[in-house]
Coordinates of C-alpha atoms in Angstrom, one line a residue:
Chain A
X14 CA 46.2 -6.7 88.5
X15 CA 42.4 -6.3 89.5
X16 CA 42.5 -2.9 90.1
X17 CA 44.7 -1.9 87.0
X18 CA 41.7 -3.8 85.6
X19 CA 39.1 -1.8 87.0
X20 CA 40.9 1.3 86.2
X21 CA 41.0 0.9 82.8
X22 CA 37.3 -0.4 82.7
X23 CA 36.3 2.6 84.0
X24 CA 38.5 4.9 82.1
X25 CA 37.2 3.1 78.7
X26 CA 33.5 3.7 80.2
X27 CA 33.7 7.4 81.5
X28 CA 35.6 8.2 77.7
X29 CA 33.2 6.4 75.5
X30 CA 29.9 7.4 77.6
X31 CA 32.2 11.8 77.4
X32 CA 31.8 10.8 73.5
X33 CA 28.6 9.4 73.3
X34 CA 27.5 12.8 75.4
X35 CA 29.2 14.9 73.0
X36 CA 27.5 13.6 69.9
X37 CA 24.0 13.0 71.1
X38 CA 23.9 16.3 72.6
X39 CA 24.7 18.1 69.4
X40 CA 21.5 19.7 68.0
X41 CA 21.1 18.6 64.2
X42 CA 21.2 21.0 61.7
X43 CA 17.8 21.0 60.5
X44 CA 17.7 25.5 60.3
X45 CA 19.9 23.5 56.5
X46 CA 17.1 22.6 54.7
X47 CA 15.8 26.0 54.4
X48 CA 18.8 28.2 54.1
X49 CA 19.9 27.5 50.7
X50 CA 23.5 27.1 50.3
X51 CA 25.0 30.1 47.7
X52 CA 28.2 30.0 45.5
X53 CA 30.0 33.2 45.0
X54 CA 33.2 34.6 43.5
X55 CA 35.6 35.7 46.2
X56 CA 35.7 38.9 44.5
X57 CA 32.2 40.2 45.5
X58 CA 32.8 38.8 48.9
X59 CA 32.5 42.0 50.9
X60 CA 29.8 43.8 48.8
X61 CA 27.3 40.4 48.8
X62 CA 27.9 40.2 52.6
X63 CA 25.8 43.6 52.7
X64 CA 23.3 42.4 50.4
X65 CA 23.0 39.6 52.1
X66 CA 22.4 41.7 55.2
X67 CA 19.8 44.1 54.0
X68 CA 18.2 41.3 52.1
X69 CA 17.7 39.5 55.5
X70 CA 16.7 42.3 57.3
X71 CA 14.1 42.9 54.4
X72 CA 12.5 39.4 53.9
X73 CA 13.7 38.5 57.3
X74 CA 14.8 35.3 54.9
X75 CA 18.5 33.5 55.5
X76 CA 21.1 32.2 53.1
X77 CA 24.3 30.7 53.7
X78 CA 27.2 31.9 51.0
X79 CA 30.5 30.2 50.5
X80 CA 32.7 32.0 48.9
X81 CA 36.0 30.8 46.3
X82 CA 37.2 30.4 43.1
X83 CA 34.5 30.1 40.6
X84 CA 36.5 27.3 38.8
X85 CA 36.5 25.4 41.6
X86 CA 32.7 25.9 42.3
X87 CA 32.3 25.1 39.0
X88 CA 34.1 22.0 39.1
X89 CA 32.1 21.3 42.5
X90 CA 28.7 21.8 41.0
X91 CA 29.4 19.7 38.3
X92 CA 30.3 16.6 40.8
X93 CA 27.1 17.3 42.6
X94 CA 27.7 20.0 45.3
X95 CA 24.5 21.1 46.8
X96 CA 24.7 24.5 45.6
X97 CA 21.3 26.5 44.8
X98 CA 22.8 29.8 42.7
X99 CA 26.5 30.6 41.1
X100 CA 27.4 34.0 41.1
X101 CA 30.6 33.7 38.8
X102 CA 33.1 36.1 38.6
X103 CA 32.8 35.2 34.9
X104 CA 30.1 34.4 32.3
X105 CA 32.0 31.7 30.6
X106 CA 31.9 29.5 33.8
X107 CA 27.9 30.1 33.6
X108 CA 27.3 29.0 30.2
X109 CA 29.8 26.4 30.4
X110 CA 27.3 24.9 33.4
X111 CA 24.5 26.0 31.2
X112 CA 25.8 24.4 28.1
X113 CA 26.4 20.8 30.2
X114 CA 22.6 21.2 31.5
X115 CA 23.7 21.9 35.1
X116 CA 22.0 25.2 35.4
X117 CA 18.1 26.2 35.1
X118 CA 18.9 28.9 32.1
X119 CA 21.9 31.1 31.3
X120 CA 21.3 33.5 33.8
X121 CA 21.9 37.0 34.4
X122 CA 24.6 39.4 34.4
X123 CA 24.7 40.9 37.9
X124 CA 28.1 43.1 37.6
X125 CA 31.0 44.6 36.1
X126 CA 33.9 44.0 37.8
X127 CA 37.5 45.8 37.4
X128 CA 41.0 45.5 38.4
X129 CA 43.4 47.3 40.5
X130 CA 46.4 47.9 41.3
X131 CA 47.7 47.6 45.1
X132 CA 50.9 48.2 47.3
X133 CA 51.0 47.4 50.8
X134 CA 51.6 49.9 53.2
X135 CA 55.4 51.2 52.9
X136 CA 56.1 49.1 49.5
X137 CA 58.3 50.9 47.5
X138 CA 55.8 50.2 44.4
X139 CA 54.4 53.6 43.2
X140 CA 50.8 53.2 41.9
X141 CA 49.9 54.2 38.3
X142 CA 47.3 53.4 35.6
X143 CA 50.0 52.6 33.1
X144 CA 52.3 50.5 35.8
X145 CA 54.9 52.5 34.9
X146 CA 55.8 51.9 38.7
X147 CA 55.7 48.3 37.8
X148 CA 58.2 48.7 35.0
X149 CA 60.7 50.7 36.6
X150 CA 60.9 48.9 40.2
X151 CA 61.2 45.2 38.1
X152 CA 63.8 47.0 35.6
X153 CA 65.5 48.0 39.3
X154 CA 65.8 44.5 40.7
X155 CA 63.7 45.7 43.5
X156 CA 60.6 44.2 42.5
X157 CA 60.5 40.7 44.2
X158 CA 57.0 39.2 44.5
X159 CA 54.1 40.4 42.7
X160 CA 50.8 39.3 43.7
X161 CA 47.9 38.3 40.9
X162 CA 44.7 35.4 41.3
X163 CA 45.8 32.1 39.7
X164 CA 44.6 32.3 35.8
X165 CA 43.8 29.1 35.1
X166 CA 40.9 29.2 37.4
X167 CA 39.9 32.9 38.6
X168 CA 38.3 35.1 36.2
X169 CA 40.6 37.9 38.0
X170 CA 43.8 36.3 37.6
X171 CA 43.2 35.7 34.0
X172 CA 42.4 39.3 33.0
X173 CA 45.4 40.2 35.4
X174 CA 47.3 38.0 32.6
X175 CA 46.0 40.0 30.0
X176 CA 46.6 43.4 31.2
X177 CA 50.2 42.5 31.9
X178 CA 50.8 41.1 28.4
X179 CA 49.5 43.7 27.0
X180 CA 51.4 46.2 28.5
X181 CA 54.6 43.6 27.7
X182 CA 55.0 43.3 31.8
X183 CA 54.3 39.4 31.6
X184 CA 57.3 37.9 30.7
X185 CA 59.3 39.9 33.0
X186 CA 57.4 39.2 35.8
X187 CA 57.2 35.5 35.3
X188 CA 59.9 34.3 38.4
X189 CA 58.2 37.2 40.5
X190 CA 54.7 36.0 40.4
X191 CA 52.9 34.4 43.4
X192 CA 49.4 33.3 42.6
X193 CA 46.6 33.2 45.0
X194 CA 44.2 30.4 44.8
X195 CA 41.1 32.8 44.6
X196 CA 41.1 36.8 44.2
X197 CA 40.5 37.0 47.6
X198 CA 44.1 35.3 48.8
X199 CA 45.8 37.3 46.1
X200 CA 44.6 40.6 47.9
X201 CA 45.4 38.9 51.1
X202 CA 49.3 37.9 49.3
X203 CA 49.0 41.5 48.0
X204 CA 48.7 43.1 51.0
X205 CA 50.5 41.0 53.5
X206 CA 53.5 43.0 53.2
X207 CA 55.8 39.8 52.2
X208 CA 54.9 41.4 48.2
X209 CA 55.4 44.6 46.9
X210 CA 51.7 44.7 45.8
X211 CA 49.7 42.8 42.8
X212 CA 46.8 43.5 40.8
X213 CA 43.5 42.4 42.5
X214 CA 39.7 43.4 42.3
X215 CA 38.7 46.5 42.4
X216 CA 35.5 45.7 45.0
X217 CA 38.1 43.9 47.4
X218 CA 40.5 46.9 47.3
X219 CA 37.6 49.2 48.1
X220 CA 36.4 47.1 51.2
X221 CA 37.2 48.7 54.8
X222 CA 38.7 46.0 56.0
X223 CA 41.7 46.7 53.3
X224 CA 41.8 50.2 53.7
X225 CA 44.7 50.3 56.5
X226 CA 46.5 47.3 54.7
X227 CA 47.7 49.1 51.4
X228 CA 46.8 51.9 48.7
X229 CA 45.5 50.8 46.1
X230 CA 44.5 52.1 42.0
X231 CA 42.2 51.2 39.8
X232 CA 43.1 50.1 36.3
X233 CA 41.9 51.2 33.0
X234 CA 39.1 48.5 32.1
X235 CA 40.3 49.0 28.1
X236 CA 43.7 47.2 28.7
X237 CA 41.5 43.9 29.4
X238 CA 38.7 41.7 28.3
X239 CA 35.5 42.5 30.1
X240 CA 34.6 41.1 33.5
X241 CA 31.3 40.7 32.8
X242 CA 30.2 38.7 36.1
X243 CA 27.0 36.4 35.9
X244 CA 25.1 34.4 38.2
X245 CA 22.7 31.3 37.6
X246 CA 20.1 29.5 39.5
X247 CA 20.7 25.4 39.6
X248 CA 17.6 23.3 38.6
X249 CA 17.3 22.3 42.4
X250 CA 16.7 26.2 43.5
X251 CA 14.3 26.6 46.6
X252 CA 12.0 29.9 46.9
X253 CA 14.3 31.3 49.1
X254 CA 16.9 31.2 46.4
X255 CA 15.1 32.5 44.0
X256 CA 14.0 35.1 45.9
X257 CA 17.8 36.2 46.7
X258 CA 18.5 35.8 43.0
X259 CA 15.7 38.5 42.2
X260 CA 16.9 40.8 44.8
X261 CA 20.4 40.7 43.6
X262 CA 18.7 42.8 40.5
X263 CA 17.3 45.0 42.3
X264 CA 17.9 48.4 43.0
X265 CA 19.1 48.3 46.6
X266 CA 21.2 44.9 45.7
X267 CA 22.6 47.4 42.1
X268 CA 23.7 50.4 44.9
X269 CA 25.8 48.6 46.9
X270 CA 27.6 46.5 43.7
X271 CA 28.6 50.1 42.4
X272 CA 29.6 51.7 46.1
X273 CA 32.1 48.7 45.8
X274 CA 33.4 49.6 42.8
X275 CA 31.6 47.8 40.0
X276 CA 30.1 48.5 36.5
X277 CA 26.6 47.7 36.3
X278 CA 25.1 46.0 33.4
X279 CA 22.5 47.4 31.0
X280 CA 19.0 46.4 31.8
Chain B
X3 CA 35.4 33.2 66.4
X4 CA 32.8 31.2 64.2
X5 CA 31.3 28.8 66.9
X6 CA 29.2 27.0 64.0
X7 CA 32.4 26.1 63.2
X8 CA 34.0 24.9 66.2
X9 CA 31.3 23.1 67.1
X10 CA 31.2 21.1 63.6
X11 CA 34.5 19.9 63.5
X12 CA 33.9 19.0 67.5
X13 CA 31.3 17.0 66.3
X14 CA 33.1 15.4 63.2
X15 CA 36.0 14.6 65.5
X16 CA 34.2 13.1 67.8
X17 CA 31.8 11.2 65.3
X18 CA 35.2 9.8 63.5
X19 CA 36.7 8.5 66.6
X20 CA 33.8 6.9 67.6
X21 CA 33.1 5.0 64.5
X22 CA 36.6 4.6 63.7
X23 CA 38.5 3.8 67.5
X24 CA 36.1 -0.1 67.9
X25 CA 37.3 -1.0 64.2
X26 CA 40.9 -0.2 65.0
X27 CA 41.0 -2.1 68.3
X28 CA 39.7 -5.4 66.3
X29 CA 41.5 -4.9 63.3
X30 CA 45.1 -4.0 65.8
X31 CA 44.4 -6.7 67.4
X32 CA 43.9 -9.2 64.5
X33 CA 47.2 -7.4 62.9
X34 CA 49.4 -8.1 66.0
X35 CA 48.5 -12.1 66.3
X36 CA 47.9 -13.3 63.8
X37 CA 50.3 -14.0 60.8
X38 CA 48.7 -14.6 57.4
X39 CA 50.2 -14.4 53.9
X40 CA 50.6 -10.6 52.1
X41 CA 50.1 -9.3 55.9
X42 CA 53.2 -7.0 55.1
X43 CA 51.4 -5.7 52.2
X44 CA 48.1 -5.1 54.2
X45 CA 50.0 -3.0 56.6
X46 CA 51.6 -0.7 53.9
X47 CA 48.1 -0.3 52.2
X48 CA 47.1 0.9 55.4
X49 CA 49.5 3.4 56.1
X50 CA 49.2 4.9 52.5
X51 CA 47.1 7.9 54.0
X52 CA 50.1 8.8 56.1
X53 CA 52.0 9.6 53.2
X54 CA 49.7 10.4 50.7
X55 CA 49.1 14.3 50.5
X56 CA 45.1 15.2 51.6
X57 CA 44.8 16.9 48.5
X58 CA 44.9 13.6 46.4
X59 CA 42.9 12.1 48.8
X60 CA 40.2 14.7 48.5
X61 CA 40.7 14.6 44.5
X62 CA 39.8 10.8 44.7
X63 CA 37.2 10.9 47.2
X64 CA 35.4 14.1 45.4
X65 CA 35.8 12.3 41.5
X66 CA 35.1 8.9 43.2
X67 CA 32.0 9.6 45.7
X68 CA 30.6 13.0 43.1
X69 CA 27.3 12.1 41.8
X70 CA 29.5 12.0 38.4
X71 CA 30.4 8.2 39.7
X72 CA 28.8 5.2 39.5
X73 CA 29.8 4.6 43.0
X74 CA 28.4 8.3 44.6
X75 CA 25.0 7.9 42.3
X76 CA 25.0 4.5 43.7
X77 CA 25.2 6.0 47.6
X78 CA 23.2 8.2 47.2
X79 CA 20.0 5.9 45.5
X80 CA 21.1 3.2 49.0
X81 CA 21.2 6.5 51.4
X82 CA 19.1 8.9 49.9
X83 CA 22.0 11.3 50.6
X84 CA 25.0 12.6 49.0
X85 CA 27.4 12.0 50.1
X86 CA 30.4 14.5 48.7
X87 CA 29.8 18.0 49.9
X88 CA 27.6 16.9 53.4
X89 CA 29.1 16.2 56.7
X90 CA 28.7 12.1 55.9
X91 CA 30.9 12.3 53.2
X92 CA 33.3 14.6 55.4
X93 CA 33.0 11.5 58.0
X94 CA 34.1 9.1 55.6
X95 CA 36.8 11.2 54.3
X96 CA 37.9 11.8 58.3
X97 CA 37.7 7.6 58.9
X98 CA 39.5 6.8 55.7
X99 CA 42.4 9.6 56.2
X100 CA 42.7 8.4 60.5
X101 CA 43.2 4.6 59.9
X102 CA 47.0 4.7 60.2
X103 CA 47.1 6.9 62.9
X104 CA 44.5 4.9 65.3
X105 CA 46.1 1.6 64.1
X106 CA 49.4 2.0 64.8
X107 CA 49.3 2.9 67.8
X108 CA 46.7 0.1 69.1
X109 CA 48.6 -2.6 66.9
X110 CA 51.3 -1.8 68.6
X111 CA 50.1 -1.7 72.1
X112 CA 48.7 -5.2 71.4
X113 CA 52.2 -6.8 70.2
X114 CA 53.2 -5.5 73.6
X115 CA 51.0 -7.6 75.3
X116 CA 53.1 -10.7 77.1
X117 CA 52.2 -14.6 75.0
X118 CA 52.1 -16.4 78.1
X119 CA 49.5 -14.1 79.8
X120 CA 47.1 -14.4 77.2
X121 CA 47.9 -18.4 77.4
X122 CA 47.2 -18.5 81.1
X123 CA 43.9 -16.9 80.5
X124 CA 42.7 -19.0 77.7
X125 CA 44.4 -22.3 80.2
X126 CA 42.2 -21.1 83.0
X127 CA 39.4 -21.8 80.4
X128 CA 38.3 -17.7 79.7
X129 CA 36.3 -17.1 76.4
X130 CA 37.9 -15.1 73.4
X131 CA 35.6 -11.9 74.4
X132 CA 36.7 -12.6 78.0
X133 CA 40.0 -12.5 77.3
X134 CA 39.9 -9.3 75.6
X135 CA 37.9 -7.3 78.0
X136 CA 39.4 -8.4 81.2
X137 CA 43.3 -9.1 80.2
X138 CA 44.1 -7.1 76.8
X139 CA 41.9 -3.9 76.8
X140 CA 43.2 -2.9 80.3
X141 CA 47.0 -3.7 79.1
X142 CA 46.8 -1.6 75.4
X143 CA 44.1 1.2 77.0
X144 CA 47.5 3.5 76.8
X145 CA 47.6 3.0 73.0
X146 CA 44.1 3.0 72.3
X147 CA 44.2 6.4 74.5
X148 CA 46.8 7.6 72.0
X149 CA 45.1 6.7 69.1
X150 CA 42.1 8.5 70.4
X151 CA 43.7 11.3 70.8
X152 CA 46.0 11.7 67.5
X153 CA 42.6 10.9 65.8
X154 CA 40.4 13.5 67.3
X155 CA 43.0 16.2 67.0
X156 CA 44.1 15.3 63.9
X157 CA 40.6 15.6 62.0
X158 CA 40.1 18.6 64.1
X159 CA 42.7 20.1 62.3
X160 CA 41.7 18.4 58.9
X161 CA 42.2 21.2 55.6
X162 CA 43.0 19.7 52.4
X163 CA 40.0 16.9 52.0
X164 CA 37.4 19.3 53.9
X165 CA 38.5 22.0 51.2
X166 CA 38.8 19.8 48.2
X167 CA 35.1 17.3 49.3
X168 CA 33.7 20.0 51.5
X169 CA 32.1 22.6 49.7
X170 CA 32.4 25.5 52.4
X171 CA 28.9 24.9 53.4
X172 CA 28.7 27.1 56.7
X173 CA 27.1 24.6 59.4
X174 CA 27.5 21.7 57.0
X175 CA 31.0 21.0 55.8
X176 CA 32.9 24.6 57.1
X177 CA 35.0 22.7 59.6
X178 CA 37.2 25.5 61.8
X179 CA 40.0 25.2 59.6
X180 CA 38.0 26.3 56.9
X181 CA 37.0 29.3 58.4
X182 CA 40.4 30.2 59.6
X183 CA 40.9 30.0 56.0
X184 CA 38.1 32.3 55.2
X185 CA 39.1 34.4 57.8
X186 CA 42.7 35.3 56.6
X187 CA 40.9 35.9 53.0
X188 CA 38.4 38.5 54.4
X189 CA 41.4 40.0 56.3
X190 CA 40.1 39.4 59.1
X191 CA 42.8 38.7 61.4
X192 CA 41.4 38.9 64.7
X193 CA 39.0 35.9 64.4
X194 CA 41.5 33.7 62.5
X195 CA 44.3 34.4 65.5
X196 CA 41.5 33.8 67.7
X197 CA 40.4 30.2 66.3
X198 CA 44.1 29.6 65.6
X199 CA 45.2 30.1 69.2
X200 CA 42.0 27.9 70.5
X201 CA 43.4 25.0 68.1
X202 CA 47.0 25.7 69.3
X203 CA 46.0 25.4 73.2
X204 CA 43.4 22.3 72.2
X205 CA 46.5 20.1 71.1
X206 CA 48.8 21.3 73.3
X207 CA 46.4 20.2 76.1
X208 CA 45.5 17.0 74.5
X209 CA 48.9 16.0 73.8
X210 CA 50.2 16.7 77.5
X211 CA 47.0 14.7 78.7
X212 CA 47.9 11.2 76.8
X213 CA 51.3 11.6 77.6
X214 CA 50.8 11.8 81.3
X215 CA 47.7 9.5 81.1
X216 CA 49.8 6.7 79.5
X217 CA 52.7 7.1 82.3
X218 CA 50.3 6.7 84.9
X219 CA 48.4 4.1 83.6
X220 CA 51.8 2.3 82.0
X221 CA 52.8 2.9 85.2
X222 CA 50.9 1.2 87.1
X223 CA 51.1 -1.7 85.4
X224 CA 54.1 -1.8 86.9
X225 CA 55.5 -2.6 83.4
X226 CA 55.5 0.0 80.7
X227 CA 55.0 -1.9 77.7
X228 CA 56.5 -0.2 74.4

């Protein structure tokens, strides 16, 4: 009995003091007070992480983006999420925040994004402008699962919605629908090769990393509402963010939105 | 492989256990002896995280702890700190979600435990504290070993109140689920195979340690007490 004792005594002691170790050795974040923390549409993901390179190399300045569905971040910001700018995929979300006060003003418009059309690599989805492709491999029973970003909260998947109605694909494709919680998992659903393809952005379809996953279109931008993309500073912004949010209007910051496929605003 | 990452949820795993582990030894014990009116119900209330899905969990924790709530704006006058959308809140959420699985185990350990050795002790005139240190920790270590265990991998591996409370703050609240996450998003499926496989081996490992742990130390008890 004494030893069985001991022996647990000493394994209690040598896993507390292992824990204690673990946590007092871990070096506090402190580099977080100055990186301000950035909110961006999944949809600009790949063409921000180069501005966000150059812009470091540039100003030798850091900032830490999380990227997701701007509903969500809007929905985040307004329960107190620590967020210093919004880039939207959308300008309603930004004067929604604007409108409710939790936004310095109403911002900027930083792009113009568009849709497009993808097929993973051998889908049997032929791409077209007019989804004619669409049309005839639904009206063939071949046409499964369709990819699109969920639109009750992603700018993308809501114009998705509209493009489809308007070219009276919507109703069809109702049971064949699989919605990604951002654009970004839609392109991932899109691509996976468990869909026959789906409409996603443009700027995500363009990345490299996509490139040997599918082909992909892009989609005439008169068959849907405009996705007029805006950004916002929060009242709490830092120097560093507003810094960032200046350089997003740059020129250099303006090159790399339209190498990934976006409209640029008027100035 | 996003170390940042790793090394957060490490940290919030470890954090959680050791603030949650002590009150599930006192609260397992006080559970298995002692017999009070409503106990029944107290023991479903606790187990309520076990079924609820995280998602609600998150949903009440992000509506109830946001700086929208009387309760967050209150926290955060006392603390000086959010709470939602920082690791502390991602600590609570982690504590809150773990209670069932550190208590049952340790509760059960501790009805395990033989009456008439804890009489003897007390007869041979040992205090309360005594008794616990010297007769019951060394009997229910094996269940407090498991509950340490299910607990640190289990918030290791915590997704649905990270991603609802959490924010995706990268060395704040992106816990290594979250970026494997990320990681599938940005198609980039060499890091999330990478993180996924490290997770995979972690609770393999872990679970093959308790179990052989417990049968040595059951063991040698000469008694395995289930």
């Amino acid at each position: 009995m004494h030893s069985v004792t001991g022996l647990g005594k000493i394994w209690s002691l040598v896993f507390a003091l292992g824990l204690s170790c673990c946590v007092a050795l871990m070096p506090a974040v402190s580099r977080a007070e100055t990186v301000p923390a950035i909110a961006a549409a999944a949809n600009i993901k790949f063409a921000l992480d180069d501005i966000v390179k150059n812009f470091s190399a540039e100003t030798g300045l850091k900032v830490r983006v999380s990227y997701g569905s701007s509903g969500n971040f809007v929905a985040q910001i307004q329960h107190g999420a620590p967020f210093e700018l919004l880039l939207s995929a959308d300008e309603r979300y930004i004067h929604e925040l604007h409108k409710a006060g939790f936004t310095r003003d109403a911002g900027v418009q930083y792009a113009v994004g568009r849709l497009s059309l993808v097929a993973p690599n051998k889908s049997p989805l032929t791409l077209d402008a007019e989804l004619n492709g669409v049309k005839n491999l639904l009206a063939a029973g071949k046409l499964e699962r369709f990819a699109i970003a969920n639109p009750e909260h992603a700018p993308y998947g809501e114009r998705a919605r509209e493009l489809l109605q308007k070219l009276g694909l919507w109703d069809g494709l109702q049971t064949k629908l699989i919605l990604g919680e951002n654009a970004s998992q839609a392109a991932q659903f899109a691509v996976s090769g468990s869909t026959q393809g789906g409409i996603i952005p443009l700027s995500l379809a363009l990345a490299p990393q996509f490139k040997a996953l599918g082909q992909a279109i892009a989609l005439p931008e008169e068959l849907h509402g405009p996705l007029n993309q805006r950004m916002a500073l929060m009242p709490k912004a830092g120097a560093t963010a507003e810094r960032f949010y200046q350089y997003l209007q740059s020129d250099a910051a303006r090159a790399v939105f339209l190498q990934y496929g976006f409209g640029l605003p008027a100035r | 492989m996003d170390w940042q990452a790793l090394w957060l949820s490490v940290k919030l795993s470890s954090i959680t256990v050791l603030v949650l582990i002590p009150l599930a030894i006192l609260a397992g014990r006080a559970l298995a002896y002692r017999q009070f009116v409503g106990k029944s119900w107290v023991e479903a209330f606790i187990m309520v995280p076990l079924v609820l899905p995280p998602t609600v969990i998150g949903y009440y924790l992000l509506v109830g702890l946001g700086s929208q709530s009387w309760l967050g704006q209150w926290l955060e006058r006392l603390t000086g700190q959010q709470l939602v959308f920082h690791f502390s809140g991602l600590v609570l959420a982690s504590v809150l979600v773990n209670i069932p699985f550190a208590l049952q185990p340790i509760q059960r350990a501790f009805e395990a435990v033989p009456h008439d050795v804890r009489d003897a002790a007390a007869c041979c005139g040992m205090s309360k504290l005594k008794i616990l240190l010297k007769i019951e920790l060394p009997m229910v270590w094996p269940g407090v070993l498991t509950a340490l265990v299910l607990c640190f991998s289990h918030v290791l591996g915590e997704f649905g109140v990270v991603l609802m409370m959490g924010g995706n703050i990268a060395g704040e609240t992106k816990t290594i689920s979250i970026s494997i996450y990320d990681s599938v998003q940005a198609f980039d499926f060499g890091a999330a195979g990478t993180m996924s496989l490290v997770l995979l081996l972690f609770a393999i490992t872990a679970l093959a340690l308790t179990t052989s742990l417990s049968r040595r130390l059951g063991g040698q008890r000469g008694a395995n007490h289930r």
